[in-house]
Structure formats: structure tokens, C-alpha cells
Short mmCIF file of C-alpha atoms in Angstrom, two decimals:
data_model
loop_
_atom_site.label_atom_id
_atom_site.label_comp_id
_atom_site.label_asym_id
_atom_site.label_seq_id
_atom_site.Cartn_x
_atom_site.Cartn_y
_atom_site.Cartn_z
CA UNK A 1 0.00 0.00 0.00
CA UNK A 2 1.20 3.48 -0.32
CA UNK A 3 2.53 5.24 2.44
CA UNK A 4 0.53 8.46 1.62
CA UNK A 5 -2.58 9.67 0.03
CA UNK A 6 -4.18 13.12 -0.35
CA UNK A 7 -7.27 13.10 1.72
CA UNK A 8 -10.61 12.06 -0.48
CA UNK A 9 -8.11 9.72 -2.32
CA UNK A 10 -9.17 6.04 -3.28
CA UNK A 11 -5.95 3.80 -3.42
CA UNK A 12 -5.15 0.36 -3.46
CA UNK A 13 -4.33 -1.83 -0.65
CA UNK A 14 -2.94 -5.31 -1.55
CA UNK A 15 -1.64 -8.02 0.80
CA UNK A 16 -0.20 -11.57 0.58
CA UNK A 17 0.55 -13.84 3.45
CA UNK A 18 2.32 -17.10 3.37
CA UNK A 19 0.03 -19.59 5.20
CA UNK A 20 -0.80 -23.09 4.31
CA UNK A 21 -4.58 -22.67 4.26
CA UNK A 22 -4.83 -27.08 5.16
CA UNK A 23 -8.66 -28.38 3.68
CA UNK A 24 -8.40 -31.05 5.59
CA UNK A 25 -8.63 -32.57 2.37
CA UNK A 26 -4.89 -32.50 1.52
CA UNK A 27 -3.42 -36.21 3.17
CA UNK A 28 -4.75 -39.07 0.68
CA UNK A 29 -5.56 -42.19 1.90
CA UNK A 30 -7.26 -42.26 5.21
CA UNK A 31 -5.55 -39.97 7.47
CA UNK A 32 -7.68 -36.31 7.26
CA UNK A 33 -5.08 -33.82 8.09
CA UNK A 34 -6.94 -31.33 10.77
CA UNK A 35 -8.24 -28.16 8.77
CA UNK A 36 -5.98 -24.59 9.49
CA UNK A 37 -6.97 -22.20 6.99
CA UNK A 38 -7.45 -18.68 8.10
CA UNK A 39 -10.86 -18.16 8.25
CA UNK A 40 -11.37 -14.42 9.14
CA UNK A 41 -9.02 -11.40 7.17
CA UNK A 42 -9.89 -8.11 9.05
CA UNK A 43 -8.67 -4.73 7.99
CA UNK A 44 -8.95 -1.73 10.51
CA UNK A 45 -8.65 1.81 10.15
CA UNK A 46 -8.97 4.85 12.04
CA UNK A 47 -9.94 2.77 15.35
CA UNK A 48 -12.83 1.19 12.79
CA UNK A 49 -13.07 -1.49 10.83
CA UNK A 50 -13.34 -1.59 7.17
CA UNK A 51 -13.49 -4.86 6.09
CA UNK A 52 -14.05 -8.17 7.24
CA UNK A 53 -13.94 -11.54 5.05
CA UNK A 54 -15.10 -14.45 6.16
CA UNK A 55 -12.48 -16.69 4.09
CA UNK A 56 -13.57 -20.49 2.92
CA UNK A 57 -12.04 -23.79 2.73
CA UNK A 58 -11.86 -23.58 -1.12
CA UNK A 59 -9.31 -20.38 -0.89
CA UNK A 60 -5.75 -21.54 -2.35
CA UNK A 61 -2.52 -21.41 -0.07
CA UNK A 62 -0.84 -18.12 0.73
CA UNK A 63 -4.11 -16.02 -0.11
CA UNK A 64 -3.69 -12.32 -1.48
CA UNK A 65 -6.24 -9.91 -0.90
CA UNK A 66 -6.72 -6.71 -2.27
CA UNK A 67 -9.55 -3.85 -1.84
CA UNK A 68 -9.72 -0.18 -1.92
CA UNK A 69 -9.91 2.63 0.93
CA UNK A 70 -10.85 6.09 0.90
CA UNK A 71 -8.24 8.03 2.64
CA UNK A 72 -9.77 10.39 5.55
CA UNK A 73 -6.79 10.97 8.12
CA UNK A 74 -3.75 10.02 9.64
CA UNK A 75 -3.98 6.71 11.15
CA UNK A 76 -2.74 3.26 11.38
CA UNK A 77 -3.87 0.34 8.97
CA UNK A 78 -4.08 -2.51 11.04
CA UNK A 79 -4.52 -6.47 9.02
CA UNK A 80 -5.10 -8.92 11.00
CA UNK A 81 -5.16 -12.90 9.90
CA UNK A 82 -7.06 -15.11 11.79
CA UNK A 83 -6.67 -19.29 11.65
CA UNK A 84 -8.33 -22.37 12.79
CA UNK A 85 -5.69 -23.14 15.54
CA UNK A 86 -6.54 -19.56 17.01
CA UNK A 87 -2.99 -17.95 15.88
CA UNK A 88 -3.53 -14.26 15.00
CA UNK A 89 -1.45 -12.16 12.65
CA UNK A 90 -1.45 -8.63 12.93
CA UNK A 91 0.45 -6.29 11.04
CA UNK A 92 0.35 -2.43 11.45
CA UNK A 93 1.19 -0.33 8.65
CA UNK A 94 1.12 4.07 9.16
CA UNK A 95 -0.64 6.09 6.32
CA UNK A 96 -0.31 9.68 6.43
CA UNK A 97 -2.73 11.60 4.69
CA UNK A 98 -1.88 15.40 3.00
CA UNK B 1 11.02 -53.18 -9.65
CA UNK B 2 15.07 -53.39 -9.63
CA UNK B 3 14.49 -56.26 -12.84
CA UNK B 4 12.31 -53.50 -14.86
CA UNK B 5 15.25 -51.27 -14.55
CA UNK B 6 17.76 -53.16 -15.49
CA UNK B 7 15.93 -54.84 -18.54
CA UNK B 8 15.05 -51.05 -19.85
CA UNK B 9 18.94 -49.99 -19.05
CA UNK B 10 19.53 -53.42 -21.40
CA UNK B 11 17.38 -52.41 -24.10
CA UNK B 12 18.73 -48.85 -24.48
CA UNK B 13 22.10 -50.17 -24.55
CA UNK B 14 21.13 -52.62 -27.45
CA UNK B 15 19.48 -50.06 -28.98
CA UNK B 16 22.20 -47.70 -28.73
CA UNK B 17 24.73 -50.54 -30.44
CA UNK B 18 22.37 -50.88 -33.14
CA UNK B 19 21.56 -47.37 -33.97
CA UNK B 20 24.48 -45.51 -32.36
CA UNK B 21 21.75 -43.33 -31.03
CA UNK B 22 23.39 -43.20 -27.39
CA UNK B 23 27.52 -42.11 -28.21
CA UNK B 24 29.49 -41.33 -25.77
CA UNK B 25 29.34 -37.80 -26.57
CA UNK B 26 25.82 -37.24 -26.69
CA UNK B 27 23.04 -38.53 -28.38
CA UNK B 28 20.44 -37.58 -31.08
CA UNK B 29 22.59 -34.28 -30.83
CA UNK B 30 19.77 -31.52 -31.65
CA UNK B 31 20.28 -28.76 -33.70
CA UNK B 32 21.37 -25.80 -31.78
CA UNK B 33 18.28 -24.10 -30.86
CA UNK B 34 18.02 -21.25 -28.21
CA UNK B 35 16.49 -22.58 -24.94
CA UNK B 36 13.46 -21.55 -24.33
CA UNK B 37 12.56 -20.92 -20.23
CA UNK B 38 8.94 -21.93 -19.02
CA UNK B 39 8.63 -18.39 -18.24
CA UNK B 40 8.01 -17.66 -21.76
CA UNK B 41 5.02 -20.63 -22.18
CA UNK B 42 3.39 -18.86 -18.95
CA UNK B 43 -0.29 -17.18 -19.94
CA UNK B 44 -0.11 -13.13 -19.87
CA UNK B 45 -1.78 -13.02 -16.71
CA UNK B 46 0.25 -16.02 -14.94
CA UNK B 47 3.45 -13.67 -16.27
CA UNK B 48 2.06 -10.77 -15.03
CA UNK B 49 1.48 -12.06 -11.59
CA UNK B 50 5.17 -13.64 -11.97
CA UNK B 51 6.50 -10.41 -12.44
CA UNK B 52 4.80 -8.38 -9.31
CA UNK B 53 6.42 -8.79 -5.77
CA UNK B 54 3.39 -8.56 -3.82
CA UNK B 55 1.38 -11.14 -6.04
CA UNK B 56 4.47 -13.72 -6.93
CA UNK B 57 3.97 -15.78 -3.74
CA UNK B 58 7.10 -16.44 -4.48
CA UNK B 59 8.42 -13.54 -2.83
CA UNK B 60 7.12 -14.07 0.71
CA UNK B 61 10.03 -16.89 0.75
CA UNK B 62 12.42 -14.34 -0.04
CA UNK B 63 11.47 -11.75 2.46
CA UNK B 64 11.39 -14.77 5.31
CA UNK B 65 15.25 -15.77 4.34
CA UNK B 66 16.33 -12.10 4.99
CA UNK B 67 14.97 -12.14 7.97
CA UNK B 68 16.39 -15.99 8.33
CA UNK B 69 19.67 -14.02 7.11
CA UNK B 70 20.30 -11.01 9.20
CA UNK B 71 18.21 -12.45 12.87
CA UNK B 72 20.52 -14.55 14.91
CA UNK B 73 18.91 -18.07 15.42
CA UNK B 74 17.92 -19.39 19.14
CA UNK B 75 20.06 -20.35 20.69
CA UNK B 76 23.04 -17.94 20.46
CA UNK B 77 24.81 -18.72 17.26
CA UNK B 78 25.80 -16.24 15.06
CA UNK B 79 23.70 -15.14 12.57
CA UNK B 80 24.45 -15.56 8.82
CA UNK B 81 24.88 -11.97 8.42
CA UNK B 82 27.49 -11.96 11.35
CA UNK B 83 29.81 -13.34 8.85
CA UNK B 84 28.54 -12.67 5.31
CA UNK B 85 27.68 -8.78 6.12
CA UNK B 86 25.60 -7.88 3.72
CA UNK B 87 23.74 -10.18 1.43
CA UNK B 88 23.52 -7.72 -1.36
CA UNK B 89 26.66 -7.39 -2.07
CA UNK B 90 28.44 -10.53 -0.39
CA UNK B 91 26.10 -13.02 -1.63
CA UNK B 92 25.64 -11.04 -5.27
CA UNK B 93 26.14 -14.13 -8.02
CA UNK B 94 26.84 -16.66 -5.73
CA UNK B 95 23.35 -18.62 -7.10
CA UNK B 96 24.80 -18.27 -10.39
CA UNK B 97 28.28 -20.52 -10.22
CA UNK B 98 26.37 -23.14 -7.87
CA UNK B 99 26.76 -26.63 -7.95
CA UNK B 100 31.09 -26.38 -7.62
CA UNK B 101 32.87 -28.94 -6.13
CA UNK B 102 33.78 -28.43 -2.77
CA UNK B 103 37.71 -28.61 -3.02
CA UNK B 104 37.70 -30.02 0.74
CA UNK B 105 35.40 -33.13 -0.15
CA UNK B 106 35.62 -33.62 -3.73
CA UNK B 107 32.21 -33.65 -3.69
CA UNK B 108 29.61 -31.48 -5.75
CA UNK B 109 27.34 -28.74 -3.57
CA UNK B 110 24.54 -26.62 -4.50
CA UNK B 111 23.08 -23.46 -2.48
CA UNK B 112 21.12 -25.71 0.03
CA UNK B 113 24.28 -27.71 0.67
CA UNK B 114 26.04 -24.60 1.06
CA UNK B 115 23.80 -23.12 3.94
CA UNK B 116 23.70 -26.40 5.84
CA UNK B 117 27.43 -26.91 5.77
CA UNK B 118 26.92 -23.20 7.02
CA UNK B 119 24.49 -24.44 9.11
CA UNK B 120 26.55 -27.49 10.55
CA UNK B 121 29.92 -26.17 10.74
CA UNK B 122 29.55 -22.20 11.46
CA UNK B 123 26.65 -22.18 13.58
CA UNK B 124 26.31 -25.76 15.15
CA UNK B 125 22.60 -26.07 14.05
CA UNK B 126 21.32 -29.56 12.64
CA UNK B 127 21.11 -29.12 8.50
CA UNK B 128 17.63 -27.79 7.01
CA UNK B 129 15.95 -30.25 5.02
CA UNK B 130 14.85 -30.23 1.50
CA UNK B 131 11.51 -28.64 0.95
CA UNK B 132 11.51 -27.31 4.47
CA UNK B 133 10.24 -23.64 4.73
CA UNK B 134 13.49 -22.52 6.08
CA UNK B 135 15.37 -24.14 3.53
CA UNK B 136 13.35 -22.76 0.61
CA UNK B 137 13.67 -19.66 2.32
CA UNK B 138 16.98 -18.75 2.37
CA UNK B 139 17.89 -20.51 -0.72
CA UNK B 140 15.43 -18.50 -2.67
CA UNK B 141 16.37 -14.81 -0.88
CA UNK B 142 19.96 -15.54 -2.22
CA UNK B 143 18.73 -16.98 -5.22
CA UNK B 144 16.61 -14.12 -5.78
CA UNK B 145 20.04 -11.58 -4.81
CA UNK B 146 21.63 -13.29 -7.92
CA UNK B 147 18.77 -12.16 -10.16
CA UNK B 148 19.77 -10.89 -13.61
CA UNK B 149 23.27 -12.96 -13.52
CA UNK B 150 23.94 -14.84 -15.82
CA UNK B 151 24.55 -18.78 -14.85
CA UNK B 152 28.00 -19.44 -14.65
CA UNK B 153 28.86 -22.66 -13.51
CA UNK B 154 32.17 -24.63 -13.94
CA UNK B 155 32.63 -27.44 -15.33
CA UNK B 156 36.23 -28.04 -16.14
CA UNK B 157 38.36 -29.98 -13.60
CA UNK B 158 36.93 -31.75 -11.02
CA UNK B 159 33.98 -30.51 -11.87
CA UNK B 160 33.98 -32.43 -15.84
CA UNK B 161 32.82 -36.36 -13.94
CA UNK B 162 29.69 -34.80 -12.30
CA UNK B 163 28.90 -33.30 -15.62
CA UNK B 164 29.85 -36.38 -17.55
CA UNK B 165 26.98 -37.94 -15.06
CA UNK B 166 24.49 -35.56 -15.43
CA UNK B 167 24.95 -35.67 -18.91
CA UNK B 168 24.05 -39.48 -19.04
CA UNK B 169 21.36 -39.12 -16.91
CA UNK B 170 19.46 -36.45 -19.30
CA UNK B 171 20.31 -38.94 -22.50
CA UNK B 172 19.08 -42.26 -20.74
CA UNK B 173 15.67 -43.43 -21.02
CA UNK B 174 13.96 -43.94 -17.74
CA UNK B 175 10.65 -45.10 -16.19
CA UNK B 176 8.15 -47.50 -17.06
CA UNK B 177 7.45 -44.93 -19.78
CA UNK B 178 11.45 -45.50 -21.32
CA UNK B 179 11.54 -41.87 -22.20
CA UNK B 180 14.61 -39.79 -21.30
CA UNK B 181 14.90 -35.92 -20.57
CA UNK B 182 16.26 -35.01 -23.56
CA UNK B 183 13.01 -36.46 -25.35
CA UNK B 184 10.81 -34.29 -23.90
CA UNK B 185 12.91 -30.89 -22.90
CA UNK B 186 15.24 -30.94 -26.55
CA UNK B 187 13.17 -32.65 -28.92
CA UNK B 188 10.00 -32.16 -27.94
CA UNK B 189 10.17 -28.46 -27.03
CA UNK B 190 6.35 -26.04 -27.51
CA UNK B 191 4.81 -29.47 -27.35
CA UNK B 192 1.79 -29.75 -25.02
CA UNK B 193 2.14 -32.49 -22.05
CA UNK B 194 -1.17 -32.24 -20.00
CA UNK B 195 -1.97 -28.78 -20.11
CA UNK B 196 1.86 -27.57 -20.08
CA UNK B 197 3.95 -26.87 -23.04
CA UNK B 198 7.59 -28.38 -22.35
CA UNK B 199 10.18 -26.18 -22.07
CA UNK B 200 13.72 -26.32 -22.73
CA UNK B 201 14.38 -27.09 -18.45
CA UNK B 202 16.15 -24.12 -17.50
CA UNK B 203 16.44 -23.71 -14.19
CA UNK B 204 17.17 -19.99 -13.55
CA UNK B 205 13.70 -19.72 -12.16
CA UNK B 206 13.91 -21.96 -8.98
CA UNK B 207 13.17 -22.49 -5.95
CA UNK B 208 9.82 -21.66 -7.81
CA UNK B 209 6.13 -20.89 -6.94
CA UNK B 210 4.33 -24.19 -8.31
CA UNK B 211 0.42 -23.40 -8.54
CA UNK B 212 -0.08 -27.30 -8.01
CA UNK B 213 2.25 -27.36 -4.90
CA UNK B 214 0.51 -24.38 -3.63
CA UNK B 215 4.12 -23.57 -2.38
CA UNK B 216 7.14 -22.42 -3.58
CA UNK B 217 9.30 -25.88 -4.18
CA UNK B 218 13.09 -26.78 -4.99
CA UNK B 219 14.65 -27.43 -8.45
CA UNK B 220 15.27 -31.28 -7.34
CA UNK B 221 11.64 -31.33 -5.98
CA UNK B 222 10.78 -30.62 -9.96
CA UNK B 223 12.98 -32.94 -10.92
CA UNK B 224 11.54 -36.11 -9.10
CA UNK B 225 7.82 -34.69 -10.51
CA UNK B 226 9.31 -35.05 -14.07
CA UNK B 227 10.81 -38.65 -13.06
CA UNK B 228 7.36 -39.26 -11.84
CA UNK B 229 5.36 -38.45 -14.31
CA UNK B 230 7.65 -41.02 -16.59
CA UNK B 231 7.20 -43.54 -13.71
CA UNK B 232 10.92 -43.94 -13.11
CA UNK B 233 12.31 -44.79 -9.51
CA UNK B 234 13.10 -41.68 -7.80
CA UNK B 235 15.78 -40.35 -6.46
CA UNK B 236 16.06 -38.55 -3.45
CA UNK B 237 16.58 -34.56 -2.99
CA UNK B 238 20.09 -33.82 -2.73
CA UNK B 239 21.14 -37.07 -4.13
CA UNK B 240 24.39 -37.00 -6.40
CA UNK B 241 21.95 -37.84 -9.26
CA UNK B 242 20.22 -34.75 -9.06
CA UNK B 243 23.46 -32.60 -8.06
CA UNK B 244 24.86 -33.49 -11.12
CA UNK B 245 21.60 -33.15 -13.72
CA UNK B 246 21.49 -29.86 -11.54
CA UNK B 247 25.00 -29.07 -12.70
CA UNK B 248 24.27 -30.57 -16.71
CA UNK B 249 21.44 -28.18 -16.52
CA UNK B 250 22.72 -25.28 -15.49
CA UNK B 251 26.06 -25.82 -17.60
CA UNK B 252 23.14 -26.93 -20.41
CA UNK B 253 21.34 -23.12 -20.04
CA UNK B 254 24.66 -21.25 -19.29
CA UNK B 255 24.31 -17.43 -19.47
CA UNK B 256 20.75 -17.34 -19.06
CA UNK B 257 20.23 -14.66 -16.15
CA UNK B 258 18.70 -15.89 -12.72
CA UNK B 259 15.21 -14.92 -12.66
CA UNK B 260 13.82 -16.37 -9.25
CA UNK B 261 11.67 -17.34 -7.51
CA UNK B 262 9.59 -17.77 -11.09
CA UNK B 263 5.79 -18.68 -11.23
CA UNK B 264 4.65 -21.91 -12.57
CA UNK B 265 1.69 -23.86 -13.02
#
């Protein structure tokens, strides 16, 4: 994402993270690996959040997301990465707004 | 399964009396046509996504072996970068004149042998495996620091046997389908194969971003899915069989710039 925008300004926020995203479905024969796929992606900004995806089985490994924001003020963009074992990933990045 | 080999290693060699096909200087010898990379079969929007750092999941490898590179591990060794400074400039074409022969052993080493005799012998940390996150990781930061240089491997000296090797390996016919490499990646080059179009095998692209793996994956970890798919025994990552096709191949594609971690299907 960039690192500033002029207030009023749409821009493009893209992430990728490197997870396994496990079906369940992946061991053949009869052992069923346990399913850890993230299930929730969460974007917050401003204090507020701005998007929330509930993510499904069927997503491929190391899932990229991408979506637009209005910039309004200063503020922290906050992702955070949720998965089936309960392990949350948060990463903070600042946009400043002119 | 040991008998099926050795009555298809019998039949090449008869065949090879008869027809000369298989001289000891290289078969079937193909006209000399520029290699062409699997990059360049790739659809526009597969290339596209190849060629942008956020959406190459490629590149999430790479930016976990810097931090592999420059963090000390637990346990109080030193990190890499306590000896090698900084990768961009230490480590700068290192990828490119990988496999050498280790002038110590005698024996041939690639990158991943090179960061787990690191590993062993600098830091006194077990070796990484093959395939392992950590190993793809830092092998395909460096590999990725090497970008744009040309492959420049040896193979004069001690080097010539393991390319004399590797060279026989691409020429034999292998697998319950009796087809060797050559077949496929010299004479059968812009061919379709099951929804791919075989390339000429160069291997400036790995470790590489396989959509079917759903991770990024090592050169020798493509190699065994080629021996599969010919139903040949495998060999195993690392092995001196795949050192030394690693070493034919990259002698094979020879000035063809690094261009990892690459995207394929």
C-alpha cells in the first residue's frame, strides 16, 4: 500500500501472506489432516473497521487480498489474519494523509 | 522393480549398439536451438502475476530468508549476516556458479548444501531439510540476490565427472514410460504435455512458486515430478543424481540470467 494519500483519495491496498490454508482434504488415503486455513481477514482503520472476510475452505494457499480505501486521516492500517488453531497475525502499517 | 530397470537400461544399450543413437558424446545431438525458459510458455496473466512482488507468492520466501539471514537463530549462534555482512553485495552471483565442487570433499554442492554446511559447521545447528520452509527460504532470498546474472557454472576440472553424469542421466531413457529428458525438454520443445507446453528445463527460475504445490518448491523437488510423471524410480533430494543433472542443466542453459523465484503452473 502506499505510504501516503491526499485526503478524499481512493488507493489500493494489496496483501499476501504465506500460510498453508490445510482443507483437511490434503493427506490421501485415510488420514484427514486437521483443517488450518485462516478463516477471518480483518482490515482496521482509524480505530474502525473496514473490512471483514469471512475466508472459505476452497481459498488456495498463501491467499492475497486486495480492496480499496478512501483516505480520511492520519492513522494506522491494522490487518489482522485469523486461523483455525486460534494464531492471530497482525500487522500495522502508518498512512499519512496530506 | 530393480528387474524393470535393469531390462530397460539393457534395451537402451542394445538399442544404442544398433543405432548408435546413445555415443558417448551425446546422443540424437539436436540442432542448436536457443532454450526456451517456461517463463516464456506462462499465460499473460500467470506472467504478469510472476512479475509483481506482492502477487508472486514467491516472494514471501524471499522476504522470510532475509529475515532468516540477518536475525541470529535461538540459541546464540551467530547469525548468517554476522559473517557474510551484507547479502547484497556478499552473496551477489553466488546462485549463479552453484553446484562447484567443494575442493575439501571432492564432492559437488549446490546453495542448500552450502547453507547447511553453514548451518553445521559455522553455527552448530542440525542441516535444514529439503523442501523445508526454512530451507526454501533462504535458498530462494539468495537466489533471488543473484537475479539478472547470468549462470555461470564450472565445469572443467573436477567438476567435468559430475557433468559427464548428469549428462548421461538427461540422454538415458527412464521409467516404465522408457523416455529420457532429452526427449521431452530438446526434442519435444512447444509441445503440449497435460496442459503444459515443455520447455527447454532451465532452471534460472527456482526455488519456484508451483500453482499445483501451492508452495514455492526446490529445483530437485521438480525434478523427481518429471521422473514421476515417466514412472521412473526416484531419487532422493540432494542425491548425487540430481546434483549433477542440476550441474548438466545449469552448464546446459549457461548465461541465461537468474530470474527467481519464477511462477509456474
Amino acid at each position: 500500500m502506499p505510504a501516503t494519500a491526499q485526503a478524499g483519495e481512493t488507493i489500493k491496498i494489496r496483501t499476501a501472506i504465506q500460510h498453508p490454508m490445510i482443507t483437511g482434504h490434503t493427506d490421501a488415503g485415510p488420514n484427514v489432516a486437521p483443517r488450518k486455513i485462516i478463516h477471518t481477514f480483518a482490515v482496521a482503520y482509524l480505530d474502525a473497521e473496514v473490512l471483514r472476510i469471512d475466508v472459505a475452505p476452497g481459498i488456495a494457499a498463501n491467499p492475497f487480498f486486495a480492496f480499496n480505501l478512501r483516505a480520511r486521516s492520519s492513522g494506522d492500517v491494522v490487518f489482522t489474519w485469523i486461523d483455525d488453531t486460534g494464531e492471530v497475525i497482525v500487522e500495522t502499517r502508518q498512512l499519512t494523509v496530506t | 522393480m530393480g528387474g524393470l530397470r535393469v531390462l530397460c537400461i539393457a534395451i537402451v544399450l542394445i538399442h544404442s549398439h544398433t543405432i548408435g543413437a546413445f555415443a558417448a558424446d551425446g546422443p540424437l545431438r539436436v540442432e542448436a536451438q536457443p532454450l526456451r525458459s517456461a517463463s516464456e510458455f506462462l499465460s499473460p496473466a500467470l506472467r504478469a502475476e510472476q512479475a509483481d512482488p506482492i502477487r508472486n507468492r514467491g516472494m514471501l520466501w524471499v522476504e522470510q530468508g532475509e529475515r532468516l539471514f540477518t536475525q541470529p537463530p535461538p540459541g546464540g549462534a551467530p547469525s548468517c549476516a554476522t559473517c557474510h555482512a551484507r547479502a547484497e553485495t556478499s552473496m551477489r552471483g553466488v546462485a549463479a556458479r552453484l553446484p562447484a565442487v567443494d575442493a575439501a570433499s571432492g564432492q559437488l554442492v549446490n546453495l542448500e548444501g552450502r547453507v547447511n554446511e553453514c548451518r553445521i559447521v559455522r553455527q552448530s545447528l542440525p542441516p535444514l531439510d529439503y523442501e523445508t520452509d526454512e530451507l526454501l527460504a533462504l535458498t530462494a532470498y539468495l537466489t533471488a540476490l543473484s537475479n539478472g546474472e547470468p549462470l555461470a557454472v564450472s565445469i572443467d576440472g573436477p567438476a567435468s565427472a559430475f557433468y559427464a553424469y548428469g549428462q548421461q542421466l538427461w540422454n538415458e531413457r527412464q521409467g516404465q514410460l522408457n523416455v529420457a529428458c532429452t526427449q521431452c525438454h530438446d526434442q519435444s520443445v512447444g509441445r503440449k504435455l497435460r496442459g503444459d507446453t515443455i520447455s527447454s528445463a532451465v532452471p534460472t527460475g527456482y526455488p519456484a512458486y508451483r500453482l499445483e504445490w501451492q508452495t514455492l518448491g526446490s529445483l530437485h523437488r521438480r525434478l523427481r515430478a518429471c521422473q514421476l510423471g515417466v514412472r521412473a524410480q526416484l531419487f532422493e533430494l540432494g542425491s548425487r543424481e540430481y546434483l549433477a543433472l542440476e550441474l548438466y542443466l545449469k552448464s546446459r542453459a549457461r548465461r541465461h540470467p537468474i530470474d527467481a523465484p519464477a511462477l509456474r503452473r
